[in-house]
Amino acid sequence: MTKYIIVTGGVLSGLGKGVAAAAIGKILRSKGLKVDICKIDPYLNVDPGLMNPFQHGEVWVTKDGYEADLDFGHYERFLDMEIGRDHNITTGKVYLTVLERERKGEYLGQTVQIIPHITDEVKKQLYEIARLSHPDVLIVEIGGTTGDIESMPFLEALRQMRMENGKENVMFIHVTLVPTLDAVGEQKTKPTQHSVKELRGIGIQPDILICRTVKPLLEETKAKLALFCDVSKLDVISNHDVESVYEVPIIMEEQGLGDNILAKLTLRERRNDMKEWKRLVERMKSLEDEVEIAVVGKYTDLRDSYISIVEALRHAGTHHGSRVKIRWIESLELEDDPARVNDLEGVSGILVPGGFGKRGSEGKILAIQYAREKGIPYFGICFGFQLAVIEFARNVLGLEGANSVELDRDTPHPVIDLLPEQRDIEQMGGTMRLGEIPLTIQEGTLAHRVYGKTEVGERHRHRYEVNPDYIEKIEEKGMKFSARSDGGRRMEMCEIPDHPYFLATQFHPEFKSRPLRPAPVFLAFVEAAIRREKG
Ligand code: GLN
């Protein structure tokens, strides 16, 4: 039978609840338990695909083509698993299901209410996840902060779940903040006390508190929190600042979190193995070399928009023994003042990540031209692939005004055009070419050397693609399309053979990078950058 760990958040958002939840999973996994993890997002959007990354950070794409919250990235990276669309429950999804059922007359005669109809649907969706993957433990993270109106129906459903299944089968872990007042360095417990009180007010007593702090929690702070929040001192876990998120499971396990959870859920440890992970973290912390890479993006002020790319660069860097230092270049600034292209001087690699829309695109194209002409290793992802083709069409083929139809409807040379199946789509949510798609790599190319095989699967999220009418002309001038999909109809990778390193992908390899299994394209790019750095 599956046991449930519910992870709630208190005091404020952005505490790294997703990392904490993933770290709990990592600890339990290292003890030989089968772990699954899912997330409840209490917003009304059915999925986060159409949300502005300024608000929520990047959109994570699952293997099965679902646009998920970035916490899914933490789950997949920590647990090295592939998580599907059914693992995200949103208010929108729950209400949509209940309302559709109501319209079909399935509640005939009843008054449809939040309790029991919405709460029952929440429980049903959770039980269904457990039924399909039958893990020993299903971790359920609830987005948002306790006390929000939005999360109330979910917390009520989970309270009922604990009641129905017993304390030894459903436990609550509350992630909160313990701020420090600078002048004295005193750790303040009151916000946590209030947030626990809030939870208790709706009938939930947390079993364990995970406290985000700057410095490790002092013994006296733990004692005070235990006393006021009605838990034992052992149940108060310090989640203080660490150099890398991958260290979080280690510091929490050092405080006995794993055994504590097992005892509460009456589970037994089957093995104990975190060695490889610990070695990885040690390696990450002791990297001596450094390689500087420019990331040219539109939301560089909000690093969360590129979290998976940053992590994938870090995985690859660690593998090669180098710390990747990122120089953030804001494409809007570059576009407004092309002389700023000199901001790229001295970097050993240039990466243009995925993106949408006209604003900033000319800035990115300038950066690509700089990389191509100066022989600096270049890596384009999705939009960065499309813009590389545009740059090449304009500046090498001399096709003036070449562009993507997304950016200029009336371009004389639409080298990037709408996917045919996208032409009649009016609805926006979840309608892109999404998820893992198989591709075929041509032998003897850089792409083939990078992957070491011809058949691979990578995750996609796009609406536009290379216009087939231009492929021959582009290839004649020395850019090669080295990977294709859909029976050769679609261009998936491009490279410039007489450039030191120039490789771009229509897909997003960052979603498949794991700390112990870096993505091949990231490995190759970082390696090329290190080669240049070392001269
Ligand atoms: N805007 C481009 C498209 O829709 C690229 C998308 C992306 O970079 N994810 O095709």
Coordinates of C-alpha atoms and ligand atoms in Angstrom, one line a residue:
M1 CA 0.0 0.0 0.0
T2 CA 1.2 3.5 -0.9
K3 CA 1.9 6.0 1.9
Y4 CA 1.6 9.7 1.4
I5 CA 3.9 12.6 2.4
I6 CA 2.2 15.9 2.0
V7 CA 4.6 18.9 1.7
T8 CA 3.0 22.2 2.5
G9 CA 4.6 25.7 2.6
G10 CA 4.3 28.5 5.1
V11 CA 5.2 32.1 5.6
L12 CA 6.1 33.0 2.0
S13 CA 6.5 31.6 -1.4
G14 CA 9.9 30.9 -3.1
L15 CA 11.3 29.0 -0.2
G16 CA 12.5 26.1 -2.3
K17 CA 9.6 23.8 -1.4
G18 CA 10.1 21.9 -4.7
V19 CA 13.7 21.3 -3.8
A20 CA 12.8 20.2 -0.3
A21 CA 10.2 17.8 -1.7
A22 CA 12.6 16.4 -4.3
A23 CA 15.3 16.0 -1.6
I24 CA 12.9 14.1 0.7
G25 CA 12.3 11.8 -2.3
K26 CA 16.0 11.4 -2.8
I27 CA 16.6 10.4 0.8
L28 CA 13.8 7.8 0.7
R29 CA 15.1 6.5 -2.6
S30 CA 18.5 6.1 -1.1
K31 CA 17.0 3.9 1.5
G32 CA 15.6 1.5 -1.1
L33 CA 12.1 2.7 -1.2
K34 CA 10.1 3.2 -4.4
V35 CA 9.2 6.9 -4.6
D36 CA 6.9 8.8 -6.7
I37 CA 6.2 12.5 -6.6
C38 CA 3.4 14.9 -7.8
K39 CA 2.4 18.5 -7.4
I40 CA -0.8 20.3 -6.7
D41 CA -0.9 23.8 -8.1
P42 CA -3.8 25.8 -6.7
Y43 CA -4.2 28.2 -9.6
L44 CA -7.1 28.3 -12.0
N45 CA -5.0 27.7 -15.1
V46 CA -5.5 24.2 -16.4
D47 CA -1.8 24.0 -16.9
P48 CA 1.1 26.5 -16.7
G49 CA 1.8 26.5 -20.5
L50 CA 0.6 30.0 -21.2
M51 CA 1.9 31.7 -18.1
N52 CA 4.5 34.4 -18.5
P53 CA 7.9 33.1 -17.3
F54 CA 8.4 36.4 -15.5
Q55 CA 5.7 35.2 -13.1
H56 CA 6.5 31.5 -12.6
G57 CA 10.0 30.8 -14.0
E58 CA 10.5 28.4 -16.8
V59 CA 8.0 26.1 -18.3
W60 CA 9.2 22.5 -17.8
V61 CA 8.3 20.0 -20.6
T62 CA 7.6 16.4 -19.6
K63 CA 8.4 13.5 -21.8
D64 CA 4.7 13.1 -22.6
G65 CA 4.4 16.7 -23.7
Y66 CA 2.9 18.4 -20.7
E67 CA 3.9 22.0 -19.9
A68 CA 4.6 21.9 -16.2
D69 CA 5.8 24.0 -13.3
L70 CA 9.6 24.2 -12.9
D71 CA 9.4 22.1 -9.7
F72 CA 9.0 19.1 -12.0
G73 CA 12.5 19.8 -13.2
H74 CA 13.8 19.5 -9.6
Y75 CA 11.9 16.2 -9.2
E76 CA 13.3 14.8 -12.4
R77 CA 16.8 15.9 -11.7
F78 CA 16.9 14.7 -8.1
L79 CA 15.1 11.4 -8.7
D80 CA 16.3 10.8 -12.3
M81 CA 12.8 9.7 -13.4
E82 CA 10.4 10.8 -16.0
I83 CA 7.2 12.3 -14.6
G84 CA 4.0 12.5 -16.7
R85 CA 1.2 14.9 -17.0
D86 CA -1.1 13.1 -14.7
H87 CA 1.3 14.1 -11.9
N88 CA 0.2 17.7 -11.9
I89 CA -3.1 18.5 -10.3
T90 CA -4.3 22.1 -10.7
T91 CA -7.5 23.8 -9.5
G92 CA -8.3 24.3 -13.1
K93 CA -8.0 20.7 -13.9
V94 CA -10.1 19.6 -10.9
Y95 CA -12.9 22.1 -11.5
L96 CA -12.9 21.3 -15.2
T97 CA -13.4 17.6 -14.5
V98 CA -16.2 18.3 -11.9
L99 CA -17.9 20.8 -14.1
E100 CA -17.8 18.6 -17.2
R101 CA -19.3 15.8 -15.1
E102 CA -22.0 18.2 -13.8
R103 CA -22.9 19.2 -17.4
K104 CA -23.2 15.6 -18.4
G105 CA -25.8 15.2 -15.7
E106 CA -23.7 12.8 -13.6
Y107 CA -24.6 14.6 -10.4
L108 CA -28.2 14.6 -11.3
G109 CA -30.3 15.9 -8.4
Q110 CA -27.4 16.9 -6.3
T111 CA -26.1 20.3 -5.3
V112 CA -22.5 20.2 -6.5
Q113 CA -20.2 21.7 -3.8
I114 CA -16.6 22.2 -2.9
I115 CA -17.0 19.6 -0.1
P116 CA -17.5 16.8 -1.0
H117 CA -17.4 17.0 -4.8
I118 CA -14.2 19.0 -5.4
T119 CA -12.4 17.4 -2.4
D120 CA -13.4 13.9 -3.6
E121 CA -12.1 14.6 -7.0
V122 CA -8.7 15.8 -5.5
K123 CA -8.5 12.5 -3.5
K124 CA -9.5 10.5 -6.5
Q125 CA -6.8 12.0 -8.7
L126 CA -4.1 11.3 -6.0
Y127 CA -5.3 7.8 -5.4
E128 CA -5.2 7.3 -9.2
I129 CA -1.5 8.4 -9.4
A130 CA -0.7 5.9 -6.6
R131 CA -2.7 3.1 -8.2
L132 CA -0.9 3.5 -11.5
S133 CA 2.7 3.7 -10.3
H134 CA 2.2 1.9 -6.9
P135 CA 5.1 3.5 -5.1
D136 CA 5.9 2.8 -1.4
V137 CA 5.7 6.6 -0.9
L138 CA 3.9 9.2 -2.9
I139 CA 5.2 12.7 -2.2
V140 CA 2.5 15.4 -2.8
E141 CA 3.8 19.0 -2.9
I142 CA 1.2 21.7 -2.6
G143 CA 2.1 24.9 -4.3
G144 CA 1.3 28.3 -2.7
T145 CA 1.3 29.2 0.9
T146 CA -0.8 28.0 3.8
G147 CA -3.5 30.5 4.5
D148 CA -4.2 31.3 0.8
I149 CA -7.9 30.9 -0.1
E150 CA -6.9 29.0 -3.2
S151 CA -5.3 26.0 -1.4
M152 CA -8.1 25.5 1.1
P153 CA -10.0 22.9 -0.8
F154 CA -6.8 20.9 -1.3
L155 CA -5.8 21.0 2.3
E156 CA -9.3 20.0 3.3
A157 CA -9.0 17.0 0.9
L158 CA -5.7 16.0 2.4
R159 CA -6.9 16.4 5.9
Q160 CA -9.7 14.0 5.0
M161 CA -7.1 11.6 3.5
R162 CA -5.1 11.5 6.7
M163 CA -8.4 10.9 8.7
E164 CA -9.4 8.1 6.4
N165 CA -6.0 6.4 6.1
G166 CA -4.5 7.0 9.5
K167 CA -1.4 8.9 10.7
E168 CA 1.0 6.1 9.8
N169 CA -0.1 6.3 6.2
V170 CA -0.4 10.0 5.6
M171 CA 2.0 12.5 7.0
F172 CA 2.5 16.3 6.7
I173 CA 5.8 18.1 6.3
H174 CA 5.6 21.9 6.5
V175 CA 8.4 24.0 4.9
T176 CA 8.7 27.4 6.5
L177 CA 11.1 30.3 6.9
V178 CA 13.1 31.2 10.0
P179 CA 14.4 34.7 9.3
T180 CA 17.4 36.2 10.9
L181 CA 17.6 39.8 12.1
D182 CA 20.9 41.0 10.8
A183 CA 22.0 43.2 13.7
V184 CA 22.0 40.4 16.2
G185 CA 21.8 37.3 14.1
E186 CA 18.9 36.0 16.1
Q187 CA 16.7 33.3 14.5
K188 CA 13.1 34.3 14.7
T189 CA 10.5 31.6 15.1
K190 CA 7.3 33.6 15.2
P191 CA 6.5 33.5 11.4
T192 CA 6.7 29.7 11.6
Q193 CA 4.6 29.6 14.8
H194 CA 1.9 31.6 13.0
S195 CA 2.0 29.5 9.9
V196 CA 1.7 26.2 11.9
K197 CA -1.2 27.8 13.8
E198 CA -2.9 28.5 10.5
L199 CA -2.5 24.8 9.5
R200 CA -3.8 23.6 12.8
G201 CA -6.8 25.9 12.4
I202 CA -7.8 23.8 9.4
G203 CA -7.3 20.6 11.2
I204 CA -3.8 19.7 10.1
Q205 CA -0.9 19.2 12.6
P206 CA 2.4 19.0 10.8
D207 CA 4.6 16.1 11.7
I208 CA 7.9 17.6 10.6
L209 CA 9.0 21.2 10.0
I210 CA 11.7 22.0 7.4
C211 CA 13.0 25.5 8.1
R212 CA 14.7 27.6 5.5
T213 CA 17.4 29.7 7.2
V214 CA 20.6 31.4 6.3
K215 CA 22.8 29.7 8.9
P216 CA 22.0 26.3 10.4
L217 CA 19.2 26.4 13.0
L218 CA 20.5 26.7 16.5
E219 CA 19.6 24.1 19.1
E220 CA 17.7 26.6 21.1
T221 CA 15.7 27.7 18.0
K222 CA 14.8 24.0 17.3
A223 CA 13.7 23.6 20.9
K224 CA 11.6 26.7 20.8
L225 CA 9.9 25.7 17.5
A226 CA 9.3 22.2 18.9
L227 CA 7.6 23.6 22.0
F228 CA 5.4 26.1 20.2
C229 CA 4.5 23.9 17.2
D230 CA 3.9 20.7 19.1
V231 CA 6.5 18.5 17.5
S232 CA 9.7 17.0 19.0
K233 CA 13.0 18.6 18.5
L234 CA 14.0 15.8 16.1
D235 CA 11.1 16.9 13.9
V236 CA 12.6 20.3 13.3
I237 CA 15.0 20.2 10.3
S238 CA 17.4 22.9 9.4
N239 CA 17.4 23.7 5.7
H240 CA 20.1 26.3 5.7
D241 CA 21.8 27.9 2.7
V242 CA 24.1 25.6 0.8
E243 CA 26.3 26.1 -2.2
S244 CA 24.3 23.8 -4.5
V245 CA 20.8 22.5 -4.3
Y246 CA 22.1 19.0 -4.6
E247 CA 23.4 19.3 -1.1
V248 CA 20.0 19.7 0.4
P249 CA 19.2 15.9 0.8
I250 CA 22.6 15.5 2.4
I251 CA 22.2 18.1 5.1
M252 CA 18.7 17.0 5.9
E253 CA 19.7 13.3 6.1
E254 CA 22.5 14.3 8.5
Q255 CA 19.7 15.5 10.9
G256 CA 18.0 12.1 10.7
L257 CA 15.2 13.1 8.5
G258 CA 15.0 9.8 6.6
D259 CA 14.8 7.5 9.6
N260 CA 12.3 9.9 11.2
I261 CA 10.0 9.7 8.2
L262 CA 10.3 5.9 8.1
A263 CA 9.5 5.6 11.7
K264 CA 6.4 7.8 11.4
L265 CA 5.2 5.9 8.4
T266 CA 6.1 2.5 9.9
L267 CA 8.4 1.7 7.0
R268 CA 11.8 -0.1 7.0
E269 CA 15.0 0.9 5.3
R270 CA 16.0 -1.6 2.6
R271 CA 19.5 -0.3 1.9
N272 CA 21.4 2.8 2.5
D273 CA 23.2 4.3 -0.4
M274 CA 23.9 8.0 -1.0
K275 CA 27.6 7.5 -1.8
E276 CA 27.5 8.5 -5.5
W277 CA 25.4 11.5 -4.8
K278 CA 27.7 12.7 -2.0
R279 CA 30.7 12.2 -4.3
L280 CA 28.9 14.3 -6.9
V281 CA 28.3 17.2 -4.5
E282 CA 31.9 17.0 -3.2
R283 CA 33.1 17.3 -6.8
M284 CA 30.8 20.2 -7.5
K285 CA 32.1 22.1 -4.5
S286 CA 35.7 21.5 -5.3
L287 CA 35.9 22.4 -9.0
E288 CA 39.1 24.3 -9.6
D289 CA 38.9 25.4 -13.2
E290 CA 36.4 27.9 -14.5
V291 CA 34.8 28.4 -18.0
E292 CA 32.8 31.5 -18.8
I293 CA 29.7 31.1 -21.0
A294 CA 27.4 33.9 -22.2
V295 CA 23.7 33.2 -22.0
V296 CA 21.8 35.7 -24.2
G297 CA 18.1 35.8 -23.2
K298 CA 15.2 38.0 -22.7
Y299 CA 14.4 37.3 -19.1
T300 CA 17.9 37.3 -17.8
D301 CA 16.7 39.4 -14.8
L302 CA 14.8 36.4 -13.7
R303 CA 17.2 33.5 -13.6
D304 CA 14.4 31.1 -12.8
S305 CA 13.4 31.4 -16.5
Y306 CA 16.5 29.4 -17.5
I307 CA 16.9 27.2 -14.5
S308 CA 17.1 23.9 -16.4
I309 CA 19.7 25.4 -18.8
V310 CA 21.8 26.6 -15.8
E311 CA 21.6 23.2 -14.2
A312 CA 22.4 21.4 -17.4
L313 CA 25.5 23.6 -17.9
R314 CA 26.5 22.8 -14.3
H315 CA 26.0 19.1 -14.8
A316 CA 28.3 19.2 -17.9
G317 CA 30.8 21.5 -16.2
T318 CA 31.1 19.2 -13.2
H319 CA 31.6 16.2 -15.5
H320 CA 34.5 18.1 -17.2
G321 CA 36.0 19.4 -13.9
S322 CA 35.1 23.0 -14.6
R323 CA 32.8 25.5 -12.8
V324 CA 30.6 27.1 -15.4
K325 CA 30.4 30.9 -14.9
I326 CA 27.5 32.5 -16.7
R327 CA 27.7 36.0 -18.2
W328 CA 24.0 37.0 -18.5
I329 CA 23.4 39.2 -21.6
E330 CA 20.0 40.9 -21.9
S331 CA 19.0 40.6 -25.6
L332 CA 16.7 43.7 -25.3
E333 CA 19.7 45.8 -24.4
L334 CA 21.8 44.3 -27.2
E335 CA 19.0 45.0 -29.6
D336 CA 18.7 48.7 -28.6
D337 CA 22.4 49.3 -28.7
P338 CA 24.2 46.9 -31.1
A339 CA 27.6 48.2 -29.9
R340 CA 26.9 46.3 -26.7
V341 CA 27.9 43.1 -28.7
N342 CA 31.3 43.9 -27.2
D343 CA 29.8 42.7 -23.9
L344 CA 30.5 39.2 -25.3
E345 CA 34.2 39.8 -25.5
G346 CA 36.2 37.2 -23.7
V347 CA 33.5 34.5 -23.2
S348 CA 34.4 31.0 -24.3
G349 CA 31.0 30.0 -25.4
I350 CA 27.7 31.6 -26.4
L351 CA 24.3 30.1 -25.7
V352 CA 21.0 31.4 -27.1
P353 CA 18.2 29.6 -25.3
G354 CA 14.5 29.1 -26.2
G355 CA 12.3 32.1 -26.5
F356 CA 9.2 33.7 -28.1
G357 CA 8.4 37.0 -29.9
K358 CA 10.0 39.8 -31.8
R359 CA 11.4 41.9 -28.9
G360 CA 15.0 41.0 -28.3
S361 CA 15.3 38.6 -31.3
E362 CA 17.6 41.0 -33.2
G363 CA 19.8 41.2 -30.2
K364 CA 20.1 37.4 -30.2
I365 CA 20.9 37.4 -33.9
L366 CA 23.7 39.8 -33.3
A367 CA 25.2 37.5 -30.7
I368 CA 24.9 34.5 -33.0
Q369 CA 26.7 36.5 -35.8
Y370 CA 29.4 37.4 -33.3
A371 CA 29.9 33.7 -32.3
R372 CA 29.9 32.5 -36.0
E373 CA 32.3 35.1 -37.2
K374 CA 34.7 35.0 -34.3
G375 CA 34.7 31.2 -34.1
I376 CA 33.4 31.1 -30.5
P377 CA 31.6 27.9 -29.6
Y378 CA 27.9 28.4 -30.2
F379 CA 24.9 26.4 -28.8
G380 CA 21.4 27.4 -29.9
I381 CA 18.3 25.9 -28.3
C382 CA 14.9 26.0 -30.1
F383 CA 14.6 29.7 -30.7
G384 CA 18.4 29.8 -30.6
F385 CA 18.4 27.2 -33.4
Q386 CA 15.8 29.1 -35.5
L387 CA 17.7 32.4 -35.1
A388 CA 20.9 30.7 -36.1
V389 CA 19.3 29.6 -39.4
I390 CA 18.0 33.2 -39.9
E391 CA 21.4 34.7 -39.2
F392 CA 23.0 32.4 -41.7
A393 CA 20.3 33.1 -44.3
R394 CA 20.8 36.8 -44.0
N395 CA 24.5 37.1 -43.7
V396 CA 25.9 34.1 -45.6
L397 CA 23.2 33.5 -48.2
G398 CA 22.6 37.3 -48.5
L399 CA 18.8 36.9 -48.1
E400 CA 18.0 40.3 -46.9
G401 CA 15.1 40.5 -44.4
A402 CA 15.1 36.7 -43.9
N403 CA 13.1 35.9 -40.8
S404 CA 10.7 33.7 -39.0
V405 CA 7.1 34.2 -39.7
E406 CA 6.6 34.5 -36.0
L407 CA 8.7 37.7 -35.9
D408 CA 7.8 39.2 -39.3
R409 CA 4.6 38.0 -41.1
D410 CA 5.6 39.8 -44.3
T411 CA 9.3 38.7 -44.5
P412 CA 10.4 38.2 -48.1
H413 CA 12.3 35.1 -47.0
P414 CA 10.4 33.0 -44.4
V415 CA 13.2 30.6 -43.6
I416 CA 11.4 29.7 -40.4
D417 CA 7.7 29.1 -40.9
L418 CA 4.7 27.8 -39.0
L419 CA 4.5 24.0 -38.7
P420 CA 1.8 22.9 -41.2
E421 CA -0.3 21.4 -38.4
Q422 CA -0.2 24.7 -36.5
R423 CA -1.9 26.7 -39.2
D424 CA -5.5 26.0 -38.3
I425 CA -5.0 26.1 -34.5
E426 CA -6.7 28.9 -32.8
Q427 CA -6.7 27.7 -29.2
M428 CA -3.3 28.5 -27.6
G429 CA -2.9 26.3 -24.5
G430 CA -1.0 23.0 -24.9
T431 CA -1.1 23.2 -28.7
M432 CA 2.6 23.4 -29.6
R433 CA 4.7 20.5 -30.9
L434 CA 5.4 19.2 -27.4
G435 CA 7.2 16.4 -25.6
E436 CA 9.7 13.7 -26.6
I437 CA 10.0 13.0 -30.3
P438 CA 12.4 10.5 -32.0
L439 CA 15.0 11.9 -34.3
T440 CA 17.5 10.5 -36.7
I441 CA 21.1 11.8 -36.8
Q442 CA 23.2 11.7 -39.9
E443 CA 26.4 9.7 -39.6
G444 CA 29.7 11.5 -39.8
T445 CA 28.4 14.8 -38.5
L446 CA 29.2 16.7 -35.3
A447 CA 25.8 15.8 -34.0
H448 CA 26.7 12.1 -34.5
R449 CA 29.9 12.5 -32.6
V450 CA 28.1 14.2 -29.8
Y451 CA 25.4 11.5 -29.4
G452 CA 27.4 8.5 -30.5
K453 CA 24.3 7.0 -32.1
T454 CA 21.8 7.8 -34.9
E455 CA 18.5 7.3 -33.1
V456 CA 17.6 9.6 -30.1
G457 CA 14.6 11.1 -28.4
E458 CA 14.5 14.7 -27.2
R459 CA 11.8 17.0 -25.8
H460 CA 10.2 19.7 -27.9
R461 CA 8.2 22.8 -27.4
H462 CA 7.7 24.9 -30.5
R463 CA 5.3 26.2 -33.1
Y464 CA 7.7 27.1 -36.0
E465 CA 10.3 25.1 -37.9
V466 CA 12.8 25.4 -40.8
N467 CA 11.0 26.0 -44.1
P468 CA 11.8 23.0 -46.4
D469 CA 12.0 25.4 -49.4
Y470 CA 15.3 26.8 -48.1
I471 CA 17.1 23.7 -46.9
E472 CA 19.0 23.0 -50.1
K473 CA 20.1 26.6 -50.5
I474 CA 21.3 26.8 -46.9
E475 CA 23.2 23.5 -47.1
E476 CA 24.9 24.6 -50.3
K477 CA 26.5 27.5 -48.3
G478 CA 27.9 25.3 -45.6
M479 CA 25.3 25.0 -42.8
K480 CA 24.3 21.4 -42.4
F481 CA 21.1 19.9 -41.0
S482 CA 22.5 17.0 -39.2
A483 CA 19.4 15.6 -37.5
R484 CA 15.9 15.3 -38.8
S485 CA 12.6 13.8 -37.7
D486 CA 9.2 12.7 -39.1
G487 CA 10.8 10.7 -41.9
G488 CA 13.3 13.5 -42.7
R489 CA 10.7 16.2 -43.2
R490 CA 11.7 18.3 -40.1
M491 CA 15.0 19.8 -39.3
E492 CA 16.1 19.1 -35.8
M493 CA 19.8 20.1 -35.6
C494 CA 22.1 22.3 -37.5
E495 CA 25.9 22.8 -37.5
I496 CA 28.6 24.6 -39.4
P497 CA 31.4 22.1 -40.2
D498 CA 34.1 24.7 -40.7
H499 CA 33.5 26.5 -37.5
P500 CA 35.3 25.3 -34.3
Y501 CA 32.0 24.4 -32.7
F502 CA 28.6 25.5 -33.9
L503 CA 25.6 23.2 -33.0
A504 CA 22.0 24.1 -32.5
T505 CA 18.9 22.1 -31.7
Q506 CA 15.2 22.6 -32.5
F507 CA 14.6 20.6 -29.3
H508 CA 15.4 21.3 -25.6
P509 CA 18.1 18.9 -24.4
E510 CA 18.2 20.6 -21.0
F511 CA 15.1 18.7 -20.0
K512 CA 17.0 15.4 -20.1
S513 CA 20.1 16.5 -18.3
R514 CA 20.6 14.9 -14.9
P515 CA 23.4 15.6 -12.3
L516 CA 24.9 12.2 -12.9
R517 CA 23.9 11.9 -16.5
P518 CA 24.6 15.2 -18.3
A519 CA 22.9 15.8 -21.6
P520 CA 25.3 15.0 -24.6
V521 CA 24.9 18.3 -26.3
F522 CA 25.7 20.2 -23.1
L523 CA 28.7 18.0 -22.5
A524 CA 30.0 18.7 -26.0
F525 CA 29.4 22.4 -25.9
V526 CA 31.0 22.9 -22.5
E527 CA 33.9 20.8 -23.6
A528 CA 34.4 23.0 -26.7
A529 CA 34.2 26.1 -24.5
I530 CA 36.8 24.7 -22.1
R531 CA 39.1 24.0 -25.1
R532 CA 38.8 27.6 -26.1
E533 CA 39.2 28.9 -22.6
K534 CA 42.5 27.0 -22.3
G535 CA 43.5 28.4 -25.6
Ligands
GLN1 N1 9.1 30.7 -30.7 C1 9.6 29.6 -31.3 C2 8.6 28.6 -31.8 O1 7.4 28.7 -31.4 C3 10.7 28.9 -30.4 C4 10.0 28.3 -29.2 C5 11.1 27.9 -28.2 O2 12.2 28.4 -28.2 N2 10.7 27.1 -27.2 O3 8.8 27.8 -32.6

